[in-house]
Coordinates of C-alpha atoms in Angstrom, one line a residue:
X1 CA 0.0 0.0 0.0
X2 CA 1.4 3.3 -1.1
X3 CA 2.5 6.3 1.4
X4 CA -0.4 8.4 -0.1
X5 CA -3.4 5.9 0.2
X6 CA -2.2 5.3 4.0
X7 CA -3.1 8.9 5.0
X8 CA -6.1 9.3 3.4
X9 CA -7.3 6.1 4.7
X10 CA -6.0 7.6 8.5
X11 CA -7.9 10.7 7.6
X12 CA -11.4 9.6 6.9
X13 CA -11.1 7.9 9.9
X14 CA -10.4 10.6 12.2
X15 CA -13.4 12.7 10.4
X16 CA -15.7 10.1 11.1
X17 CA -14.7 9.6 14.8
X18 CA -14.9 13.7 15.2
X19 CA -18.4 13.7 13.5
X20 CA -20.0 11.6 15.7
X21 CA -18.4 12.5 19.3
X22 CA -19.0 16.3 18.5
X23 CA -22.5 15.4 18.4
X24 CA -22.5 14.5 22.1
X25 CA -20.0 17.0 23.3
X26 CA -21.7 19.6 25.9
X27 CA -22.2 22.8 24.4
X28 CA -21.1 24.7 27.5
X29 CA -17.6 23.1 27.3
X30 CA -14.7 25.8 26.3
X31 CA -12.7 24.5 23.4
X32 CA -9.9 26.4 24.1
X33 CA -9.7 25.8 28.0
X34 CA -9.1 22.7 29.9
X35 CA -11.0 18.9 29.0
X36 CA -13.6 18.5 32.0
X37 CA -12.5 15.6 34.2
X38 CA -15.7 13.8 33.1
X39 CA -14.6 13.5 29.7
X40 CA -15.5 10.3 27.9
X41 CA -12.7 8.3 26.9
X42 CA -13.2 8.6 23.4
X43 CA -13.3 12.1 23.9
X44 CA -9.2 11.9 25.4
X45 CA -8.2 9.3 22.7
X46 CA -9.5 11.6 20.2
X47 CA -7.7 14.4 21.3
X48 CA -4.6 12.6 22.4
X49 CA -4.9 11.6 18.4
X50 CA -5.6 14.9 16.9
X51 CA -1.8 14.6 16.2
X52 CA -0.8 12.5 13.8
X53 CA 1.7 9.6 14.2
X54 CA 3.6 7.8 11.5
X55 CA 2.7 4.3 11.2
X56 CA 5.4 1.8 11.9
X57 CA 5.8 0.0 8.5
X58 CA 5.8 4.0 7.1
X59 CA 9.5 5.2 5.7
X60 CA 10.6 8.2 5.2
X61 CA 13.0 8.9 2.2
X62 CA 15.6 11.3 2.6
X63 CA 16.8 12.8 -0.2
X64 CA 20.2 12.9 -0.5
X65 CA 21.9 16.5 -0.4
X66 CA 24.5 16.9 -3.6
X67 CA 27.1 19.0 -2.6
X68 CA 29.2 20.6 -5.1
X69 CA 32.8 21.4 -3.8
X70 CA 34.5 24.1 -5.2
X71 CA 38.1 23.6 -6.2
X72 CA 40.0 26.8 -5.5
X73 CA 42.8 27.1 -7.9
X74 CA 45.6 29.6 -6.7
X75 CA 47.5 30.5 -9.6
X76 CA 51.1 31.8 -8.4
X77 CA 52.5 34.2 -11.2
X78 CA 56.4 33.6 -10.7
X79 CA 58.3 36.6 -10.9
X80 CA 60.9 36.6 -13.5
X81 CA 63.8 37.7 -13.1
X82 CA 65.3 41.1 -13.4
X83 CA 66.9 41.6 -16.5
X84 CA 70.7 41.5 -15.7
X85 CA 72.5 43.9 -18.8
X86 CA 75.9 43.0 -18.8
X87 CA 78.8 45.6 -18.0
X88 CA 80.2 46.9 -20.8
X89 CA 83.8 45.6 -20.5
X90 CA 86.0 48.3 -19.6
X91 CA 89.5 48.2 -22.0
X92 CA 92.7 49.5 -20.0
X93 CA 94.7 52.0 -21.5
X94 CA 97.5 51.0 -22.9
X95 CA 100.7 51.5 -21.1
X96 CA 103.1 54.6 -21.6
X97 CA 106.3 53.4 -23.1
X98 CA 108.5 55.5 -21.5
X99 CA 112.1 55.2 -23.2
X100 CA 115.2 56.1 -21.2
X101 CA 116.8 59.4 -22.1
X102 CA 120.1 58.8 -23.7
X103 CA 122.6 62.0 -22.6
X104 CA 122.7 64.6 -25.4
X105 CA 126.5 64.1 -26.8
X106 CA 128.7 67.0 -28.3
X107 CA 129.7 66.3 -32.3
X108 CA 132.9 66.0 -30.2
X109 CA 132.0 62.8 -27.9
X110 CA 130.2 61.4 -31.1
X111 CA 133.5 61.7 -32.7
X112 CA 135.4 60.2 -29.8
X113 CA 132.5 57.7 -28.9
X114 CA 133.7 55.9 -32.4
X115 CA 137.5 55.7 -32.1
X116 CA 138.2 52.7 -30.1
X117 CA 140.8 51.8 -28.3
X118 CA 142.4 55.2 -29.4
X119 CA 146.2 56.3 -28.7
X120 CA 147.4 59.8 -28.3
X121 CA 150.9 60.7 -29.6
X122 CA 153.0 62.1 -27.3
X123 CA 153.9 64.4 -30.0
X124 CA 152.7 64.3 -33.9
X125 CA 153.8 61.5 -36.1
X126 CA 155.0 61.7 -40.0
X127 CA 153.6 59.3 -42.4
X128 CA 153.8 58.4 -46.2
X129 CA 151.3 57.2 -48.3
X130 CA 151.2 57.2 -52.1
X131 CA 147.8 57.0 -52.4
X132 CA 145.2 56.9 -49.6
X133 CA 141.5 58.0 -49.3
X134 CA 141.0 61.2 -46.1
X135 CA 138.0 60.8 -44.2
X136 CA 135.9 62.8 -41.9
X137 CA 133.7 61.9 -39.4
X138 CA 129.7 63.7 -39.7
X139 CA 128.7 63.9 -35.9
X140 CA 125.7 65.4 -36.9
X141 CA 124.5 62.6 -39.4
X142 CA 127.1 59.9 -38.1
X143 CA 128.8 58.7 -41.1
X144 CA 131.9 58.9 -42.6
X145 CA 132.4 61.4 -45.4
X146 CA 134.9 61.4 -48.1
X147 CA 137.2 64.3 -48.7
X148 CA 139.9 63.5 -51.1
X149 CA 142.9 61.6 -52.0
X150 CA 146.2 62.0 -49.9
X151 CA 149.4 61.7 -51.5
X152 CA 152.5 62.1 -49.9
X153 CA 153.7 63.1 -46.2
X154 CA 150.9 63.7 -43.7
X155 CA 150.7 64.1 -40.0
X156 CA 149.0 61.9 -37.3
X157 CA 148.2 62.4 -33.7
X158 CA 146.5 58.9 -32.5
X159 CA 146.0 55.6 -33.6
X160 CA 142.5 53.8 -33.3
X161 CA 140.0 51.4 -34.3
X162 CA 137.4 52.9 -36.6
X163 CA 133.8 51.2 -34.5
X164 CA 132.4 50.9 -37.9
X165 CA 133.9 48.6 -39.4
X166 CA 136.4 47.4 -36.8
X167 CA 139.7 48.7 -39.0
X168 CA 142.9 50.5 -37.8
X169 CA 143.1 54.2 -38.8
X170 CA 145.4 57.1 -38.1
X171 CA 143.8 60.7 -36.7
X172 CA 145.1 63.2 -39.0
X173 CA 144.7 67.2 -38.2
X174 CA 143.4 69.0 -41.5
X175 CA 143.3 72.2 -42.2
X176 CA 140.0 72.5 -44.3
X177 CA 140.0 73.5 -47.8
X178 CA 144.0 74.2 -47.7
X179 CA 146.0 70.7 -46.2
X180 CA 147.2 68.2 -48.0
X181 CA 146.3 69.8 -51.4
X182 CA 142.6 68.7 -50.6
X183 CA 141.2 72.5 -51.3
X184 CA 138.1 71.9 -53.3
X185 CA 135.6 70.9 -50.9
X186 CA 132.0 70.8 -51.6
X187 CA 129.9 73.8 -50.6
X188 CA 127.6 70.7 -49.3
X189 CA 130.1 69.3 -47.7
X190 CA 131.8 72.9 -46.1
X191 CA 128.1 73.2 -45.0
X192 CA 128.0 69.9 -43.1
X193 CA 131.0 71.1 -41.3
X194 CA 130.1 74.1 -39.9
X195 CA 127.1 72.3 -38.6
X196 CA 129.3 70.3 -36.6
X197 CA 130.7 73.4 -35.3
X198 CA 133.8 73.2 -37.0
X199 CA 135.5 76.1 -39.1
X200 CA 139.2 75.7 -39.5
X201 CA 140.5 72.7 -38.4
X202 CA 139.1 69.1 -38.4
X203 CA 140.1 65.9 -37.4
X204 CA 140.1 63.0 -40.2
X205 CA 141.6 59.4 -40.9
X206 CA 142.7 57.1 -42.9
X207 CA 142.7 53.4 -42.7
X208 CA 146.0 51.8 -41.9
X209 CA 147.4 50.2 -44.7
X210 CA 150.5 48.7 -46.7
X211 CA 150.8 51.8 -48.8
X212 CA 150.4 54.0 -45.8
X213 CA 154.2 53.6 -43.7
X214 CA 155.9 55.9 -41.0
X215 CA 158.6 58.1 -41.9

């Protein structure tokens, strides 16, 4: 028998039962106050009835409560990081070369500064030569200049070993443009002398050789 059918059945009951013990009720009696001590039995069973009572065999279905669960998703932004811009690679300067400062020499030391090993006569030499090449010595553009052909007797005051090319030579005193019959010099050459800081006399050489002999 279904839920439904059981409470209208319980239903027409209790209208019956109320229609016919109404009929006998006292009329004096308050509904609202207290039942009278006389009151019939029926009366008490009726109202002890009034409220309704589930039947034994009756079930009650529950229905079931869906509950919807809410995933919260925390999304974590992770920070990136800070761009990092290189250095800009610094270049050292480059190092001063600093070269050592040679001495400033006189066209005089120059001069001496090639004569090795020289040899001072105690007083001037004669020598013969029939045919050797006189030499001077540029200090101001250090090399050897040549300024004639000497013939004959000559002078020298020192002996020495010419640094250039490691040869003996003689130091001969010249009287410029009149010893030794060497007077046509070169205006170039005059000029390249009085650079020097020479006017009159200069100091020249020869190269030791057979054809040049003591007197």
């Amino acid at each position: 028998m279904s839920h439904r059918y059981r409470w209208f059945l319980l239903a027409g009951v209790v209208v019956a039962l109320l229609s016919g013990c109404l009929s006998t009720l006292p009329t004096n009696i308050d509904v609202n106050g207290p039942l009278p001590a006389t009151l019939p039995p029926l009366a008490q069973t009726l109202r002890a009835s009034a409220v309704p009572t589930l039947l034994p065999s009756a079930s009650v279905t529950v229905a079931p409560v869906i509950t919807h669960t809410v995933t919260a998703v925390l999304i974590v932004a992770t920070p990136q990081p800070p761009t990092v811009v290189p250095p800009t690679p610094t270049i050292p300067p480059a190092p001063t070369l600093v070269l050592p400062t040679l001495p400033s020499l006189s066209p005089e030391e120059r001069w001496r500064a090639q004569q090795l090993e020289r040899q001072i006569f105690a007083t001037p030499r004669s020598y013969n030569t029939k045919r050797s090449e006189l030499y001077w010595y540029d200090p101001v553009n250090q090399q050897k200049v040549l300024l004639g052909i000497l013939n004959g007797d000559f002078m020298v005051q020192a002996t020495f070993t010419f640094r250039e090319n490691g040869q003996l030579a003689l130091e001969v005193p010249y009287e410029v443009n009149r010893g030794y019959g060497i007077t046509a010099l070169s205006p170039a050459v005059l000029e390249r002398i009085r650079a020097a800081g020479y006017s009159d006399w200069i100091e020249t050489f020869v190269f030791l050789t057979p054809e040049v002999q003591p007197r």
